[in-house]
PDB file of C-alpha atoms in Angstrom:
ATOM      1  CA  GLN A   1     -16.853  -5.985   9.781  1.00 95.00           C
ATOM      2  CA  VAL A   2     -13.851  -5.528   7.531  1.00 97.00           C
ATOM      3  CA  LEU A   3     -11.105  -3.312   8.884  1.00 98.00           C
ATOM      4  CA  LEU A   4      -7.863  -2.162   7.296  1.00 98.00           C
ATOM      5  CA  VAL A   5      -5.690  -0.243   9.738  1.00 98.00           C
ATOM      6  CA  GLU A   6      -2.494   1.416   8.599  1.00 98.00           C
ATOM      7  CA  SER A   7       0.383   2.215  10.916  1.00 98.00           C
ATOM      8  CA  GLY A   8       4.022   3.212  10.764  1.00 98.00           C
ATOM      9  CA  GLY A   9       3.719   6.667   9.296  1.00 97.00           C
ATOM     10  CA  GLY A  10       5.483   9.660  10.751  1.00 97.00           C
ATOM     11  CA  LEU A  11       8.090  12.330  10.192  1.00 98.00           C
ATOM     12  CA  VAL A  12      11.427  11.350   8.680  1.00 98.00           C
ATOM     13  CA  GLN A  13      14.318  13.189   7.122  1.00 98.00           C
ATOM     14  CA  ALA A  14      15.084  12.889   3.444  1.00 98.00           C
ATOM     15  CA  GLY A  15      17.104   9.751   2.773  1.00 98.00           C
ATOM     16  CA  GLY A  16      15.524   7.939   5.693  1.00 98.00           C
ATOM     17  CA  SER A  17      13.268   4.912   5.811  1.00 98.00           C
ATOM     18  CA  LEU A  18       9.843   3.968   7.104  1.00 98.00           C
ATOM     19  CA  ARG A  19       7.937   0.714   7.183  1.00 98.00           C
ATOM     20  CA  LEU A  20       4.190   0.956   6.888  1.00 98.00           C
ATOM     21  CA  ALA A  21       1.921  -1.854   7.994  1.00 98.00           C
ATOM     22  CA  CYS A  22      -1.678  -2.586   7.094  1.00 98.00           C
ATOM     23  CA  ALA A  23      -3.427  -4.904   9.534  1.00 98.00           C
ATOM     24  CA  VAL A  24      -6.523  -6.509   8.043  1.00 98.00           C
ATOM     25  CA  SER A  25      -9.429  -8.198   9.798  1.00 97.00           C
ATOM     26  CA  GLY A  26     -12.863  -9.427   8.824  1.00 97.00           C
ATOM     27  CA  LEU A  27     -11.914 -11.130   5.556  1.00 96.00           C
ATOM     28  CA  THR A  28      -9.857 -14.037   4.261  1.00 96.00           C
ATOM     29  CA  PHE A  29      -6.656 -12.071   3.832  1.00 95.00           C
ATOM     30  CA  SER A  30      -4.891 -14.786   1.837  1.00 93.00           C
ATOM     31  CA  ARG A  31      -7.489 -14.415  -0.959  1.00 95.00           C
ATOM     32  CA  TYR A  32      -7.072 -10.669  -1.443  1.00 96.00           C
ATOM     33  CA  ALA A  33      -4.610  -8.698  -3.489  1.00 97.00           C
ATOM     34  CA  MET A  34      -3.222  -5.819  -1.451  1.00 98.00           C
ATOM     35  CA  ALA A  35      -2.059  -2.426  -2.589  1.00 98.00           C
ATOM     36  CA  TRP A  36      -0.786   0.891  -1.351  1.00 98.00           C
ATOM     37  CA  PHE A  37      -1.883   4.250  -2.693  1.00 98.00           C
ATOM     38  CA  ARG A  38      -0.952   7.738  -1.631  1.00 98.00           C
ATOM     39  CA  GLN A  39      -2.345  11.224  -1.936  1.00 97.00           C
ATOM     40  CA  ALA A  40      -0.531  14.477  -1.324  1.00 96.00           C
ATOM     41  CA  PRO A  41      -2.370  17.766  -0.738  1.00 90.00           C
ATOM     42  CA  GLY A  42      -3.552  19.234  -4.007  1.00 93.00           C
ATOM     43  CA  LYS A  43      -2.509  16.190  -5.993  1.00 95.00           C
ATOM     44  CA  GLU A  44      -4.317  13.220  -7.457  1.00 95.00           C
ATOM     45  CA  ARG A  45      -4.278   9.879  -5.740  1.00 95.00           C
ATOM     46  CA  GLU A  46      -1.329   7.795  -6.904  1.00 97.00           C
ATOM     47  CA  PHE A  47      -0.778   4.068  -7.123  1.00 98.00           C
ATOM     48  CA  VAL A  48       2.310   3.018  -5.173  1.00 98.00           C
ATOM     49  CA  ALA A  49       2.516  -0.775  -5.122  1.00 98.00           C
ATOM     50  CA  ALA A  50       0.481  -3.983  -5.232  1.00 98.00           C
ATOM     51  CA  ILE A  51       0.979  -7.627  -4.352  1.00 97.00           C
ATOM     52  CA  THR A  52      -1.144 -10.542  -5.504  1.00 95.00           C
ATOM     53  CA  TRP A  53      -2.401 -13.260  -3.219  1.00 91.00           C
ATOM     54  CA  SER A  54      -1.864 -16.153  -5.627  1.00 84.00           C
ATOM     55  CA  ASP A  55       1.919 -15.988  -5.975  1.00 84.00           C
ATOM     56  CA  SER A  56       2.837 -12.736  -4.187  1.00 88.00           C
ATOM     57  CA  SER A  57       3.877 -11.092  -7.430  1.00 94.00           C
ATOM     58  CA  THR A  58       4.636  -7.429  -6.899  1.00 96.00           C
ATOM     59  CA  TYR A  59       4.021  -4.330  -8.988  1.00 97.00           C
ATOM     60  CA  TYR A  60       5.141  -0.756  -8.470  1.00 98.00           C
ATOM     61  CA  GLY A  61       4.299   2.711  -9.627  1.00 97.00           C
ATOM     62  CA  ASP A  62       7.095   4.675 -11.218  1.00 96.00           C
ATOM     63  CA  SER A  63       7.762   6.719  -8.099  1.00 95.00           C
ATOM     64  CA  ALA A  64       8.221   3.600  -5.981  1.00 97.00           C
ATOM     65  CA  LYS A  65      10.410   1.487  -8.225  1.00 96.00           C
ATOM     66  CA  GLY A  66      13.812   0.758  -6.739  1.00 96.00           C
ATOM     67  CA  ARG A  67      13.024   2.401  -3.396  1.00 98.00           C
ATOM     68  CA  PHE A  68       9.868   0.786  -2.001  1.00 98.00           C
ATOM     69  CA  THR A  69       9.080  -2.870  -1.355  1.00 98.00           C
ATOM     70  CA  ILE A  70       5.632  -4.297  -0.785  1.00 98.00           C
ATOM     71  CA  SER A  71       5.221  -7.578   1.064  1.00 97.00           C
ATOM     72  CA  ARG A  72       2.599  -9.566   2.934  1.00 97.00           C
ATOM     73  CA  ASP A  73       2.377 -11.981   5.827  1.00 96.00           C
ATOM     74  CA  ASN A  74      -0.729 -14.088   5.390  1.00 95.00           C
ATOM     75  CA  GLY A  75      -0.305 -15.602   8.849  1.00 96.00           C
ATOM     76  CA  LYS A  76      -0.580 -12.134  10.382  1.00 97.00           C
ATOM     77  CA  SER A  77      -3.109 -10.795   7.849  1.00 97.00           C
ATOM     78  CA  THR A  78      -0.811  -7.845   7.341  1.00 98.00           C
ATOM     79  CA  ALA A  79       0.656  -6.093   4.334  1.00 98.00           C
ATOM     80  CA  TYR A  80       3.771  -3.972   4.510  1.00 98.00           C
ATOM     81  CA  LEU A  81       5.401  -1.189   2.557  1.00 98.00           C
ATOM     82  CA  GLN A  82       9.106  -0.717   3.182  1.00 98.00           C
ATOM     83  CA  MET A  83      10.115   2.741   2.007  1.00 98.00           C
ATOM     84  CA  ASN A  84      13.783   3.602   1.632  1.00 98.00           C
ATOM     85  CA  SER A  85      15.622   6.657   0.333  1.00 98.00           C
ATOM     86  CA  LEU A  86      12.625   8.803   1.098  1.00 98.00           C
ATOM     87  CA  LYS A  87      12.265  12.164  -0.610  1.00 97.00           C
ATOM     88  CA  PRO A  88      10.215  15.237   0.323  1.00 97.00           C
ATOM     89  CA  GLU A  89       7.956  14.480  -2.641  1.00 96.00           C
ATOM     90  CA  ASP A  90       6.986  11.212  -0.950  1.00 97.00           C
ATOM     91  CA  THR A  91       5.075  13.256   1.629  1.00 98.00           C
ATOM     92  CA  ALA A  92       1.457  12.104   1.477  1.00 98.00           C
ATOM     93  CA  VAL A  93      -1.250  10.148   3.209  1.00 98.00           C
ATOM     94  CA  TYR A  94      -0.677   6.476   2.443  1.00 98.00           C
ATOM     95  CA  TYR A  95      -3.649   4.128   2.149  1.00 97.00           C
ATOM     96  CA  CYS A  96      -3.790   0.379   1.895  1.00 98.00           C
ATOM     97  CA  ALA A  97      -6.509  -1.392  -0.052  1.00 98.00           C
ATOM     98  CA  ALA A  98      -7.733  -4.951  -0.532  1.00 98.00           C
ATOM     99  CA  GLN A  99      -9.116  -6.496  -3.706  1.00 97.00           C
ATOM    100  CA  TYR A 100     -10.825  -9.864  -3.958  1.00 96.00           C
ATOM    101  CA  SER A 101      -9.088 -10.901  -7.140  1.00 89.00           C
ATOM    102  CA  ARG A 102      -6.427 -13.228  -8.502  1.00 85.00           C
ATOM    103  CA  THR A 103      -4.826 -10.292 -10.211  1.00 89.00           C
ATOM    104  CA  TRP A 104      -4.179  -6.706  -9.178  1.00 91.00           C
ATOM    105  CA  SER A 105      -5.079  -3.181 -10.192  1.00 93.00           C
ATOM    106  CA  SER A 106      -3.567   0.269 -10.068  1.00 94.00           C
ATOM    107  CA  LEU A 107      -7.042   1.810  -9.730  1.00 94.00           C
ATOM    108  CA  LEU A 108      -8.317   2.339  -6.206  1.00 94.00           C
ATOM    109  CA  TYR A 109     -11.985   2.117  -7.226  1.00 95.00           C
ATOM    110  CA  GLU A 110     -11.417  -1.509  -8.234  1.00 95.00           C
ATOM    111  CA  TYR A 111     -10.492  -2.429  -4.662  1.00 97.00           C
ATOM    112  CA  ASN A 112     -13.182  -3.695  -2.322  1.00 97.00           C
ATOM    113  CA  TYR A 113     -11.873  -2.131   0.880  1.00 97.00           C
ATOM    114  CA  ARG A 114      -9.459   0.587   1.934  1.00 97.00           C
ATOM    115  CA  GLY A 115      -8.072   1.926   5.170  1.00 97.00           C
ATOM    116  CA  GLN A 116      -8.179   5.405   6.651  1.00 96.00           C
ATOM    117  CA  GLY A 117      -4.579   6.192   5.854  1.00 97.00           C
ATOM    118  CA  THR A 118      -1.398   7.102   7.657  1.00 98.00           C
ATOM    119  CA  GLN A 119       0.522  10.345   7.208  1.00 98.00           C
ATOM    120  CA  VAL A 120       4.099  10.236   5.954  1.00 98.00           C
ATOM    121  CA  THR A 121       6.062  13.464   6.058  1.00 98.00           C
ATOM    122  CA  VAL A 122       9.579  13.698   4.663  1.00 98.00           C
ATOM    123  CA  SER A 123      11.561  16.773   5.599  1.00 97.00           C
ATOM    124  CA  SER A 124      14.341  18.163   3.445  1.00 93.00           C
TER     125      SER A 124
END
């Protein structure tokens, strides 16, 4: 059984930081691209960041550039999203996803697995 379990969400003031983690089990983590998506109430799902498995290249959505950093630890089968300078508009449920691919995608439907999400709330 494949499981992706996000953690690290919570309530933070604007300007603060959070580090999300996505613990993966049931698959060969080192062969999967990993990504983070988010969805705020009443808004469409948004691509946040992705990291390849082949060379750990990273890619970011416009809202994440310069503030968020995606990383992975293949030994721990865990992906991370470091979020700095948080803004109220970053409030959303954050999901991680895994794709069996050498490349990456900004489209959630192209990922093989996804987690249940973790809530991030940024107060002004």
